[in-house]
mmCIF file of C-alpha atoms in Angstrom:
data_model
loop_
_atom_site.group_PDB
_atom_site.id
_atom_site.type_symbol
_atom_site.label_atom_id
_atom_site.label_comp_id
_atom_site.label_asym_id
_atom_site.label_seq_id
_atom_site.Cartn_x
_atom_site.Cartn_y
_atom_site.Cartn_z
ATOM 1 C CA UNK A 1 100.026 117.036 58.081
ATOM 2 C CA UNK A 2 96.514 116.954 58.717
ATOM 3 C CA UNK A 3 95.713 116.881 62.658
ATOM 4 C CA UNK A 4 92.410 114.995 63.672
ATOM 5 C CA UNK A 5 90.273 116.560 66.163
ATOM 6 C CA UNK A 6 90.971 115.509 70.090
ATOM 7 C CA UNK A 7 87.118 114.344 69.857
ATOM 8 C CA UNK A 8 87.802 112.180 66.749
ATOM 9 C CA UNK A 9 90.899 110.347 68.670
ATOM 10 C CA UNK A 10 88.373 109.671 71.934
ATOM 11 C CA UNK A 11 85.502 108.570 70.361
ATOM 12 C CA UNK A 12 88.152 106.507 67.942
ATOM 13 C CA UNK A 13 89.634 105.012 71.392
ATOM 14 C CA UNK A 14 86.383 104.215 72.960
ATOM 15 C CA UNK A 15 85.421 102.054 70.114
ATOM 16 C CA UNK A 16 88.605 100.534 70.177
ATOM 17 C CA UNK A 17 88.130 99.790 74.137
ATOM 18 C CA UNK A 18 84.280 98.520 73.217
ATOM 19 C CA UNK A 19 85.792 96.191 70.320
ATOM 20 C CA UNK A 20 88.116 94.878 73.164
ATOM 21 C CA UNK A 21 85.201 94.737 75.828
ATOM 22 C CA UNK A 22 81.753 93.887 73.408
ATOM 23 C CA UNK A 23 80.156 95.380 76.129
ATOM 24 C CA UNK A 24 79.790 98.308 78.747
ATOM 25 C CA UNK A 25 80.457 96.827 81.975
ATOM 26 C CA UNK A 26 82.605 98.525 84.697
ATOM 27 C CA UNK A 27 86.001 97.155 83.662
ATOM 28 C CA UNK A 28 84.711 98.794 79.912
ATOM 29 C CA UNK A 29 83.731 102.296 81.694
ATOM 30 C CA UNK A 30 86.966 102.239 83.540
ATOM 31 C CA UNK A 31 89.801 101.764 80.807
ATOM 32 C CA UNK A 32 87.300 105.022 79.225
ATOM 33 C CA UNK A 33 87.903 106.891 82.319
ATOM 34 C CA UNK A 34 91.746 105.673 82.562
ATOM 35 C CA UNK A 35 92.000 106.712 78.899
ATOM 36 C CA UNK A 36 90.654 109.858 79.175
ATOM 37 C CA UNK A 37 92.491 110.998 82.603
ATOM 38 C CA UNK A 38 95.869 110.124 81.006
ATOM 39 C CA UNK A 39 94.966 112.230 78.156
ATOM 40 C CA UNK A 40 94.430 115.063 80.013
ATOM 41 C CA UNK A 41 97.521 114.718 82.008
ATOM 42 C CA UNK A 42 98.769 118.017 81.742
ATOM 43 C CA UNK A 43 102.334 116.239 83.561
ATOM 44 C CA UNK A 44 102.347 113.874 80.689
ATOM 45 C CA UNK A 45 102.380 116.130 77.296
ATOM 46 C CA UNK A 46 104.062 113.164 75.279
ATOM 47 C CA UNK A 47 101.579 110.491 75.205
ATOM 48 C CA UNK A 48 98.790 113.485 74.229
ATOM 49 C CA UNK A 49 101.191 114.529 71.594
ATOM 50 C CA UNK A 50 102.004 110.661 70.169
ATOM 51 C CA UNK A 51 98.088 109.900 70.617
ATOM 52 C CA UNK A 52 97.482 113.391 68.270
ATOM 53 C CA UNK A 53 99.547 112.734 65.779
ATOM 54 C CA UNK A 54 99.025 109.061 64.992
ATOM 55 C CA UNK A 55 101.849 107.499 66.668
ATOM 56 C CA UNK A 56 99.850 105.815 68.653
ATOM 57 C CA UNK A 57 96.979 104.266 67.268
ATOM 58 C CA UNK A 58 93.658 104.005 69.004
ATOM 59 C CA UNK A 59 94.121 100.108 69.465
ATOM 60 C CA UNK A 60 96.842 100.472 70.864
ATOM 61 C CA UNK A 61 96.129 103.079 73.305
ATOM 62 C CA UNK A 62 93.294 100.650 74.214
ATOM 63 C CA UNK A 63 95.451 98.041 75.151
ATOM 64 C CA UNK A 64 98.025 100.123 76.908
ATOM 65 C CA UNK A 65 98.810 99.464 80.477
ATOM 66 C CA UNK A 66 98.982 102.486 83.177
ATOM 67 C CA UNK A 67 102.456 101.874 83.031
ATOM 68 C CA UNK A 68 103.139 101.998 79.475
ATOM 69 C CA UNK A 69 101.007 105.807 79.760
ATOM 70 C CA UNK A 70 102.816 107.044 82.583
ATOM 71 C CA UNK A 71 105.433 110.102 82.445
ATOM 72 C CA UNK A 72 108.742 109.793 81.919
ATOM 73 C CA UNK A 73 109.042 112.064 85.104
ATOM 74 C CA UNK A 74 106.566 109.123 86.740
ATOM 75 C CA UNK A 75 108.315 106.285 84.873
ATOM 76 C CA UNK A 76 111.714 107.266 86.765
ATOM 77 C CA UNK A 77 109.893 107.966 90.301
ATOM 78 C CA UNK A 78 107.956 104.348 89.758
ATOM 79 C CA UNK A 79 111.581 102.362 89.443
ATOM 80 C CA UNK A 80 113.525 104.360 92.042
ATOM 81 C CA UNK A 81 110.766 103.125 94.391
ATOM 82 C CA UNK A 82 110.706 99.662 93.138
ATOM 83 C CA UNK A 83 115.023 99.613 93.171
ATOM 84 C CA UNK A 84 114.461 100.898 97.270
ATOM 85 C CA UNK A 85 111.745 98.354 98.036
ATOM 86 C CA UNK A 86 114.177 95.509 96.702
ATOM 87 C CA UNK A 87 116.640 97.150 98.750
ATOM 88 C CA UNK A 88 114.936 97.478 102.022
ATOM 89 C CA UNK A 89 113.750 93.556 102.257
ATOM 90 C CA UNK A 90 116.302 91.766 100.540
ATOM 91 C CA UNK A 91 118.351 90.344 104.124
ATOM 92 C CA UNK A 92 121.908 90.238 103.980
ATOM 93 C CA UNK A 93 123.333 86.875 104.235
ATOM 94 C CA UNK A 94 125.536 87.967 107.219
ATOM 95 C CA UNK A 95 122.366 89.015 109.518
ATOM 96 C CA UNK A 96 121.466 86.756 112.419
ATOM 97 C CA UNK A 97 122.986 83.925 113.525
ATOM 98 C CA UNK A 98 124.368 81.152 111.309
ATOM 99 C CA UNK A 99 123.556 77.851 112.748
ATOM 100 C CA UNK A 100 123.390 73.767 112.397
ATOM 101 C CA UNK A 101 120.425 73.435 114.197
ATOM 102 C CA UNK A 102 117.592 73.896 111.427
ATOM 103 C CA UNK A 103 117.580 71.752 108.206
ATOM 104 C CA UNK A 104 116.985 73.127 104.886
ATOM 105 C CA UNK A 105 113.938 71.465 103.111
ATOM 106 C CA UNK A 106 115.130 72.249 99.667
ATOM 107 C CA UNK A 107 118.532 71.003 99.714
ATOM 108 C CA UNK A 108 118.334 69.267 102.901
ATOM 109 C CA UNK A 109 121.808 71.023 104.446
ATOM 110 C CA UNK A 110 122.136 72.528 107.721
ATOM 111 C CA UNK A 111 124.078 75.395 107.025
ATOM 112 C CA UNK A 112 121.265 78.200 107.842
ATOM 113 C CA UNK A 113 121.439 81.245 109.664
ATOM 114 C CA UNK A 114 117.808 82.865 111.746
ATOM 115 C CA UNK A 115 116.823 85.517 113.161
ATOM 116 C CA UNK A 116 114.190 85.846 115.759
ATOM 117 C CA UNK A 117 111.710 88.324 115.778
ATOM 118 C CA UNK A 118 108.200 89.044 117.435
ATOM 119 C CA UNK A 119 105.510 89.708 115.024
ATOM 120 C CA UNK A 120 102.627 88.558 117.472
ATOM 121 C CA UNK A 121 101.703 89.711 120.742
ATOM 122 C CA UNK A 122 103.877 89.328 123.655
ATOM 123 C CA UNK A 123 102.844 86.232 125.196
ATOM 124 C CA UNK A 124 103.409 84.640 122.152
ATOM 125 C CA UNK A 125 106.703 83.143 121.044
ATOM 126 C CA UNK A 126 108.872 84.635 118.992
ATOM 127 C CA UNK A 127 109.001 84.016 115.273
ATOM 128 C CA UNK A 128 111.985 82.619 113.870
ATOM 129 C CA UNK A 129 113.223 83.391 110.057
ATOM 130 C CA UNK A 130 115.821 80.780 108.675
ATOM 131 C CA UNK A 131 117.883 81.665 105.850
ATOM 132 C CA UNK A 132 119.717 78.825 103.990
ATOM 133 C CA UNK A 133 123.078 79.602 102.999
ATOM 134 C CA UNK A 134 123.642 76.658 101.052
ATOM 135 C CA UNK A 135 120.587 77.236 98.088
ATOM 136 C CA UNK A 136 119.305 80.391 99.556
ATOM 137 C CA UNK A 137 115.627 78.985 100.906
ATOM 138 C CA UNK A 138 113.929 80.866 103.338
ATOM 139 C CA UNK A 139 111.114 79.876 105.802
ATOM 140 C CA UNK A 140 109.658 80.367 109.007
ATOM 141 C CA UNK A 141 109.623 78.852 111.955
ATOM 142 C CA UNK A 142 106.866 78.968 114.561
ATOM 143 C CA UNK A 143 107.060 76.667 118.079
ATOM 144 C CA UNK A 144 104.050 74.528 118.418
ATOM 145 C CA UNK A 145 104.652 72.687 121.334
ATOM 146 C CA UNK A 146 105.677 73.506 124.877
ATOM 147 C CA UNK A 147 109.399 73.353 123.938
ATOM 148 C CA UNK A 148 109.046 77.318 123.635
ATOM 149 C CA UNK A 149 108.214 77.281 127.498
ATOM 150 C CA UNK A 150 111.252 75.256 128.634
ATOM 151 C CA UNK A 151 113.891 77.310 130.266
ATOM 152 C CA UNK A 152 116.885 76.380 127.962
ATOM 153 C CA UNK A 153 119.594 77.204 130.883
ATOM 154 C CA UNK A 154 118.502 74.181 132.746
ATOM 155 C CA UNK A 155 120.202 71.933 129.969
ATOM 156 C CA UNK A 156 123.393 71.539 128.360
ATOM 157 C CA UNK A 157 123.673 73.069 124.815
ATOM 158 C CA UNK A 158 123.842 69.233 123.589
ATOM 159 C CA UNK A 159 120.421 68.274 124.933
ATOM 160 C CA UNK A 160 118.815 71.726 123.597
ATOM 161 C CA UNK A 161 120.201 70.778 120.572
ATOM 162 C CA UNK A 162 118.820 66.998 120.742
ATOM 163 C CA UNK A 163 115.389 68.755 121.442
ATOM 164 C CA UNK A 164 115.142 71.081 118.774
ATOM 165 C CA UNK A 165 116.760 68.681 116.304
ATOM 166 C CA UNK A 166 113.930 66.290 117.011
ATOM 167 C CA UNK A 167 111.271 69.053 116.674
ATOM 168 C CA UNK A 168 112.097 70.954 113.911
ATOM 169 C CA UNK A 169 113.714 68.340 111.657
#
């Protein structure tokens, strides 16, 4: 099996990456760069050994995303990440408080549940995520009017409801 030279393969992969360019702007110079670094990966031994012996040609290591390069070992540590992000900010449909009081605009139901938290600064009011367990829609609600200032313990849960219905349906 006759082995081209490592210089052969680059200089065969840069003219691939100029073919794919037609010219030598930044984005050009940078795939170069991204080629080259991968190459010289000394984690990543496979994609130096596929490049060397043919198995991957120099248009398609062109074309190759970072992803498609990466390690096996970097592959693995990339969707662990990805599985534990999903994890961390999907919300259980259980969390807050389920409630009549908002109205879905999707499916138009008013089987929701929020929660309230306070992502501004303290004078502000609090920000209220609403959850629709009907279709699953989420949104946001943030109190525009002076409704946020009222103390609610002054009225019965019917007129608080009254209220709100009226401003946030």
């Amino acid at each position: 099996m006759n082995i081209p030279s490592v210089n052969i393969i680059l200089l065969d992969n840069v003219l691939a990456i100029y073919a794919e360019f037609k010219n030598t702007d930044s984005k050009y110079k940078n795939r170069v760069r991204s080629r080259i670094a991968n190459l010289k990966d000394k984690k990543n031994p496979k994609l130096r050994e596929h490049v060397l012996l043919g198995l991957i040609s120099p248009e398609r290591m062109a074309s190759m995303t970072a992803e498609e390069m990466a390690s096996d070992a970097l592959k693995e540590l990339r969707a662990k990440l990805t599985k534990e992000a999903i994890n961390d900010h999907q919300m259980a449909k259980n969390e807050g408080t389920t409630t009549d009081l908002f109205k879905c605009g999707k499916c138009g139901k008013h089987n929701c549940t929020y929660n309230q938290l306070q992502t501004r600064s303290s004078d502000e009011p609090m920000t209220t995520f609403v959850f629709c367990n009907e279709c699953g829609n989420r949104w946001k609600v943030r109190v525009i009017s002076t409704l946020s200032t009222i103390n609610y313990s002054l009225f019965s849960k019917t007129r608080v409801t009254f209220h709100l219905r009226r401003y946030l349906t």
